[in-house]
Amino acid sequence: MNTQTLYAVADGVATLTLNRPEKRNAWTLTMAQEASHWMREADADDNVRVILLTGAGGGFCAGADMSLLTSVIERTQVANEVSGRRAPLPEVSKPVIAAVDGPAVGLGLALALHADLRIATESARFGTAFSRRGLVAEFGLAWILPRLVGLGHAQDLLFTARLVDSAEAYRMGLVNRVMSADGFHAFAAELAAGVSPRSTRIIKTQVAAGLSQTLPEAFEMAEREMLASLTCEDFKEGVAHFLEKRAPKFTGR
């Protein structure tokens, strides 16, 4: 059976691959449903510590498949599908890495920006596309982009819809690392093996909460979580592996 996504788990990493290479992995309702299922599956799987989102065939996601927008009925279906959603995919508690090779444009850019980290090859390209389609910044990109790259870069990307390469994306803070596609899994596996899944889960919550907290509120949350961490198994292992100069064996407890 042909599927529009591929899913595999290895080395603590769940790799979710958008699988329409002949269409540069353009987004469809079927792809959205499949990918949402796999994101929830990965979040519930104790063997998964990091989720790696990527695309097949040298592309990440070229945006929404324009054939979805060719009729009033299809436009209504798309509107109903995205209504009330703050992101293209479900929010999860585990770190999500967007691994971009080729274009990440429009909705494809939204997928990448809603991830926690972004890594890219030298052939990656990023663009908003919305202003060239008579659309607006969707899925909160007008909120996310200024926080990632600053107001000037955000307005440039949103107004002009120009494509930027990975080098420029890295300079403006849109991308965390530039590497070969062969290094994508190793990067995710190193994160999965080297850090406490309990720590990353709580830190992810802290960062999200911190965007709307006052500094005293952030301190209060940090103090509460730090006290809880001091009694957990991963803290004991974190100290032990450092003193014993060995690789950690975190359990997430």
Tab-separated table of C-alpha atoms in Angstrom:
chain	number	residue	atom	x	y	z
A	1	MET	CA	0.000	0.000	0.000
A	2	ASN	CA	1.316	3.443	-0.918
A	3	THR	CA	1.525	5.751	2.059
A	4	GLN	CA	2.366	9.415	2.162
A	5	THR	CA	4.534	9.028	5.253
A	6	LEU	CA	7.148	6.555	6.447
A	7	TYR	CA	7.852	5.780	10.095
A	8	ALA	CA	10.722	3.938	11.767
A	9	VAL	CA	12.259	3.770	15.238
A	10	ALA	CA	15.976	3.143	15.854
A	11	ASP	CA	18.509	4.290	18.450
A	12	GLY	CA	15.842	6.094	20.461
A	13	VAL	CA	14.858	8.155	17.408
A	14	ALA	CA	11.480	8.023	15.680
A	15	THR	CA	12.010	9.118	12.082
A	16	LEU	CA	8.897	10.432	10.368
A	17	THR	CA	9.468	10.906	6.643
A	18	LEU	CA	7.106	12.815	4.374
A	19	ASN	CA	6.895	10.525	1.368
A	20	ARG	CA	5.689	12.240	-1.803
A	21	PRO	CA	9.068	12.854	-3.452
A	22	GLU	CA	7.508	13.193	-6.912
A	23	LYS	CA	5.624	16.245	-5.550
A	24	ARG	CA	8.519	17.479	-3.387
A	25	ASN	CA	6.525	16.177	-0.409
A	26	ALA	CA	3.729	18.704	-0.869
A	27	TRP	CA	1.275	18.538	2.030
A	28	THR	CA	-2.107	16.821	1.657
A	29	LEU	CA	-4.941	15.985	4.033
A	30	THR	CA	-3.905	12.326	3.894
A	31	MET	CA	-0.333	13.229	4.775
A	32	ALA	CA	-1.575	15.391	7.647
A	33	GLN	CA	-3.668	12.546	9.041
A	34	GLU	CA	-0.870	9.987	8.730
A	35	ALA	CA	1.775	12.297	10.181
A	36	SER	CA	-0.469	13.270	13.093
A	37	HIS	CA	-0.989	9.592	13.890
A	38	TRP	CA	2.745	8.897	13.895
A	39	MET	CA	3.539	11.936	16.037
A	40	ARG	CA	1.132	10.695	18.710
A	41	GLU	CA	2.533	7.174	18.369
A	42	ALA	CA	6.079	8.447	18.910
A	43	ASP	CA	5.088	10.563	21.888
A	44	ALA	CA	3.482	7.545	23.581
A	45	ASP	CA	6.380	5.147	22.849
A	46	ASP	CA	8.828	4.823	25.753
A	47	ASN	CA	11.507	3.646	23.310
A	48	VAL	CA	11.393	7.012	21.540
A	49	ARG	CA	13.290	9.961	22.983
A	50	VAL	CA	13.600	12.229	19.945
A	51	ILE	CA	11.390	12.692	16.878
A	52	LEU	CA	13.126	13.408	13.570
A	53	LEU	CA	10.889	14.949	10.905
A	54	THR	CA	12.263	14.855	7.373
A	55	GLY	CA	11.303	14.395	3.733
A	56	ALA	CA	12.030	11.822	1.049
A	57	GLY	CA	13.881	12.363	-2.202
A	58	GLY	CA	15.988	15.394	-1.385
A	59	GLY	CA	13.105	17.618	-0.348
A	60	PHE	CA	11.479	18.541	2.951
A	61	CYS	CA	8.044	19.945	2.079
A	62	ALA	CA	7.227	22.331	-0.758
A	63	GLY	CA	4.075	23.539	0.990
A	64	ALA	CA	0.431	22.642	0.575
A	65	ASP	CA	-0.426	20.669	-2.541
A	66	MET	CA	-2.097	23.314	-4.692
A	67	SER	CA	-4.523	20.740	-6.068
A	68	LEU	CA	-6.190	20.866	-2.641
A	69	LEU	CA	-7.289	24.410	-3.363
A	70	THR	CA	-8.840	23.933	-6.788
A	71	SER	CA	-12.483	23.727	-5.754
A	72	VAL	CA	-14.777	25.334	-3.200
A	73	ILE	CA	-15.468	21.933	-1.617
A	74	GLU	CA	-11.767	21.153	-1.225
A	75	ARG	CA	-11.059	24.618	0.175
A	76	THR	CA	-13.786	24.020	2.768
A	77	GLN	CA	-12.263	20.649	3.676
A	78	VAL	CA	-8.852	22.249	4.141
A	79	ALA	CA	-10.339	25.047	6.253
A	80	ASN	CA	-12.153	22.530	8.457
A	81	GLU	CA	-8.999	20.443	8.813
A	82	VAL	CA	-6.864	23.324	10.090
A	83	SER	CA	-9.554	25.213	12.018
A	84	GLY	CA	-8.591	25.681	15.652
A	85	ARG	CA	-5.152	24.085	15.238
A	86	ARG	CA	-2.111	26.015	16.338
A	87	ALA	CA	0.371	23.880	14.404
A	88	PRO	CA	0.344	21.609	11.343
A	89	LEU	CA	1.042	18.599	13.594
A	90	PRO	CA	0.010	17.708	17.167
A	91	GLU	CA	2.059	19.156	19.993
A	92	VAL	CA	4.191	16.502	21.693
A	93	SER	CA	6.271	16.356	24.855
A	94	LYS	CA	9.450	15.030	23.215
A	95	PRO	CA	12.032	17.053	21.280
A	96	VAL	CA	11.198	17.364	17.592
A	97	ILE	CA	14.000	17.975	15.085
A	98	ALA	CA	13.138	19.154	11.585
A	99	ALA	CA	15.813	17.849	9.212
A	100	VAL	CA	15.579	19.903	6.031
A	101	ASP	CA	17.066	18.936	2.678
A	102	GLY	CA	15.707	20.854	-0.296
A	103	PRO	CA	12.709	23.195	-0.055
A	104	ALA	CA	10.805	24.036	3.125
A	105	VAL	CA	8.279	26.510	1.790
A	106	GLY	CA	4.918	27.823	2.986
A	107	LEU	CA	3.330	25.131	5.102
A	108	GLY	CA	6.630	23.260	4.854
A	109	LEU	CA	8.320	26.181	6.587
A	110	ALA	CA	5.602	26.089	9.248
A	111	LEU	CA	6.385	22.415	9.873
A	112	ALA	CA	10.057	23.241	10.365
A	113	LEU	CA	9.454	26.254	12.606
A	114	HIS	CA	7.086	24.374	14.906
A	115	ALA	CA	9.876	21.851	15.562
A	116	ASP	CA	12.168	22.436	18.530
A	117	LEU	CA	15.382	22.331	16.484
A	118	ARG	CA	16.125	22.713	12.793
A	119	ILE	CA	19.054	21.136	10.982
A	120	ALA	CA	19.640	21.548	7.260
A	121	THR	CA	21.845	20.600	4.351
A	122	GLU	CA	23.609	23.118	2.133
A	123	SER	CA	20.911	22.536	-0.496
A	124	ALA	CA	18.050	23.463	1.853
A	125	ARG	CA	15.905	26.454	0.943
A	126	PHE	CA	13.409	28.290	3.141
A	127	GLY	CA	10.557	30.598	2.163
A	128	THR	CA	7.163	31.785	3.376
A	129	ALA	CA	5.385	31.940	-0.033
A	130	PHE	CA	2.119	33.279	1.454
A	131	SER	CA	2.244	36.803	0.028
A	132	ARG	CA	2.792	35.344	-3.457
A	133	ARG	CA	-0.363	33.203	-3.134
A	134	GLY	CA	-2.718	35.876	-1.812
A	135	LEU	CA	-2.578	34.257	1.630
A	136	VAL	CA	-1.440	35.335	5.098
A	137	ALA	CA	1.093	33.983	7.592
A	138	GLU	CA	-0.519	30.779	8.836
A	139	PHE	CA	-0.028	28.591	11.896
A	140	GLY	CA	1.333	31.460	13.973
A	141	LEU	CA	4.345	32.219	11.789
A	142	ALA	CA	3.867	35.965	12.316
A	143	TRP	CA	4.376	35.201	16.028
A	144	ILE	CA	7.164	32.597	15.698
A	145	LEU	CA	9.411	34.226	13.091
A	146	PRO	CA	10.121	37.505	14.968
A	147	ARG	CA	11.030	35.493	18.057
A	148	LEU	CA	13.467	33.322	16.101
A	149	VAL	CA	15.085	35.784	13.725
A	150	GLY	CA	14.048	39.267	14.881
A	151	LEU	CA	11.432	41.639	13.517
A	152	GLY	CA	13.441	42.870	10.519
A	153	HIS	CA	14.271	39.409	9.170
A	154	ALA	CA	10.726	38.195	9.862
A	155	GLN	CA	9.110	41.018	7.916
A	156	ASP	CA	11.592	40.541	5.082
A	157	LEU	CA	10.747	36.841	4.802
A	158	LEU	CA	6.992	37.370	5.142
A	159	PHE	CA	6.630	40.399	2.865
A	160	THR	CA	8.954	39.358	0.034
A	161	ALA	CA	8.435	35.576	0.235
A	162	ARG	CA	11.984	35.237	-1.097
A	163	LEU	CA	13.888	31.990	-0.699
A	164	VAL	CA	16.912	31.918	1.592
A	165	ASP	CA	19.607	29.261	1.533
A	166	SER	CA	20.808	27.348	4.577
A	167	ALA	CA	23.828	29.611	5.094
A	168	GLU	CA	21.652	32.714	5.372
A	169	ALA	CA	19.080	30.808	7.425
A	170	TYR	CA	21.840	29.825	9.848
A	171	ARG	CA	23.139	33.384	10.117
A	172	MET	CA	19.709	34.765	10.967
A	173	GLY	CA	18.972	32.007	13.503
A	174	LEU	CA	16.375	30.135	11.494
A	175	VAL	CA	18.544	26.989	11.455
A	176	ASN	CA	20.549	25.498	14.342
A	177	ARG	CA	23.059	23.405	12.362
A	178	VAL	CA	24.111	22.901	8.741
A	179	MET	CA	25.316	19.378	7.881
A	180	SER	CA	25.052	16.617	5.312
A	181	ALA	CA	21.845	14.592	5.141
A	182	ASP	CA	23.908	11.558	6.174
A	183	GLY	CA	24.385	13.205	9.561
A	184	PHE	CA	20.707	13.763	10.349
A	185	HIS	CA	20.080	10.486	12.173
A	186	ALA	CA	23.404	10.589	14.036
A	187	PHE	CA	22.618	14.093	15.313
A	188	ALA	CA	19.229	12.958	16.613
A	189	ALA	CA	20.622	9.709	18.053
A	190	GLU	CA	23.326	11.597	19.935
A	191	LEU	CA	20.686	13.798	21.516
A	192	ALA	CA	18.539	10.768	22.340
A	193	ALA	CA	21.411	8.931	24.049
A	194	GLY	CA	23.196	11.808	25.706
A	195	VAL	CA	20.533	13.683	27.643
A	196	SER	CA	17.793	12.850	30.117
A	197	PRO	CA	14.377	12.466	28.469
A	198	ARG	CA	12.830	13.701	31.693
A	199	SER	CA	14.949	16.843	31.545
A	200	THR	CA	14.138	17.582	27.905
A	201	ARG	CA	10.419	17.058	28.510
A	202	ILE	CA	10.361	19.523	31.407
A	203	ILE	CA	12.702	22.028	29.734
A	204	LYS	CA	10.432	22.019	26.670
A	205	THR	CA	7.512	22.890	28.955
A	206	GLN	CA	9.565	25.602	30.662
A	207	VAL	CA	10.542	27.235	27.382
A	208	ALA	CA	6.950	27.248	26.129
A	209	ALA	CA	5.655	28.655	29.404
A	210	GLY	CA	8.461	31.198	29.596
A	211	LEU	CA	7.237	32.982	26.474
A	212	SER	CA	4.280	34.318	28.448
A	213	GLN	CA	5.661	34.278	32.016
A	214	THR	CA	7.176	37.068	34.033
A	215	LEU	CA	10.726	36.487	35.268
A	216	PRO	CA	9.525	35.795	38.854
A	217	GLU	CA	7.043	33.245	37.496
A	218	ALA	CA	9.808	31.563	35.501
A	219	PHE	CA	12.019	31.453	38.612
A	220	GLU	CA	9.191	29.906	40.620
A	221	MET	CA	8.599	27.221	38.007
A	222	ALA	CA	12.324	26.482	37.745
A	223	GLU	CA	12.697	26.164	41.513
A	224	ARG	CA	9.743	23.793	41.739
A	225	GLU	CA	11.017	21.597	38.922
A	226	MET	CA	14.604	21.661	40.198
A	227	LEU	CA	13.554	20.408	43.630
A	228	ALA	CA	11.629	17.580	41.982
A	229	SER	CA	14.628	16.747	39.774
A	230	LEU	CA	16.934	16.302	42.766
A	231	THR	CA	14.965	13.232	43.832
A	232	CYS	CA	14.703	11.547	40.424
A	233	GLU	CA	16.693	8.625	39.037
A	234	ASP	CA	18.021	10.587	36.069
A	235	PHE	CA	19.682	13.115	38.376
A	236	LYS	CA	21.496	10.302	40.189
A	237	GLU	CA	22.579	8.849	36.845
A	238	GLY	CA	23.646	12.264	35.592
A	239	VAL	CA	26.035	12.658	38.515
A	240	ALA	CA	27.218	9.035	38.389
A	241	HIS	CA	28.126	8.953	34.698
A	242	PHE	CA	30.004	12.247	35.036
A	243	LEU	CA	32.059	11.041	38.006
A	244	GLU	CA	32.644	7.603	36.485
A	245	LYS	CA	33.533	9.081	33.071
A	246	ARG	CA	31.169	6.829	31.125
A	247	ALA	CA	28.211	7.228	28.804
A	248	PRO	CA	24.909	7.942	30.569
A	249	LYS	CA	22.081	5.436	30.884
A	250	PHE	CA	19.094	7.666	31.465
A	251	THR	CA	15.696	6.062	32.023
A	252	GLY	CA	13.457	9.115	32.008
A	253	ARG	CA	12.505	8.609	35.642
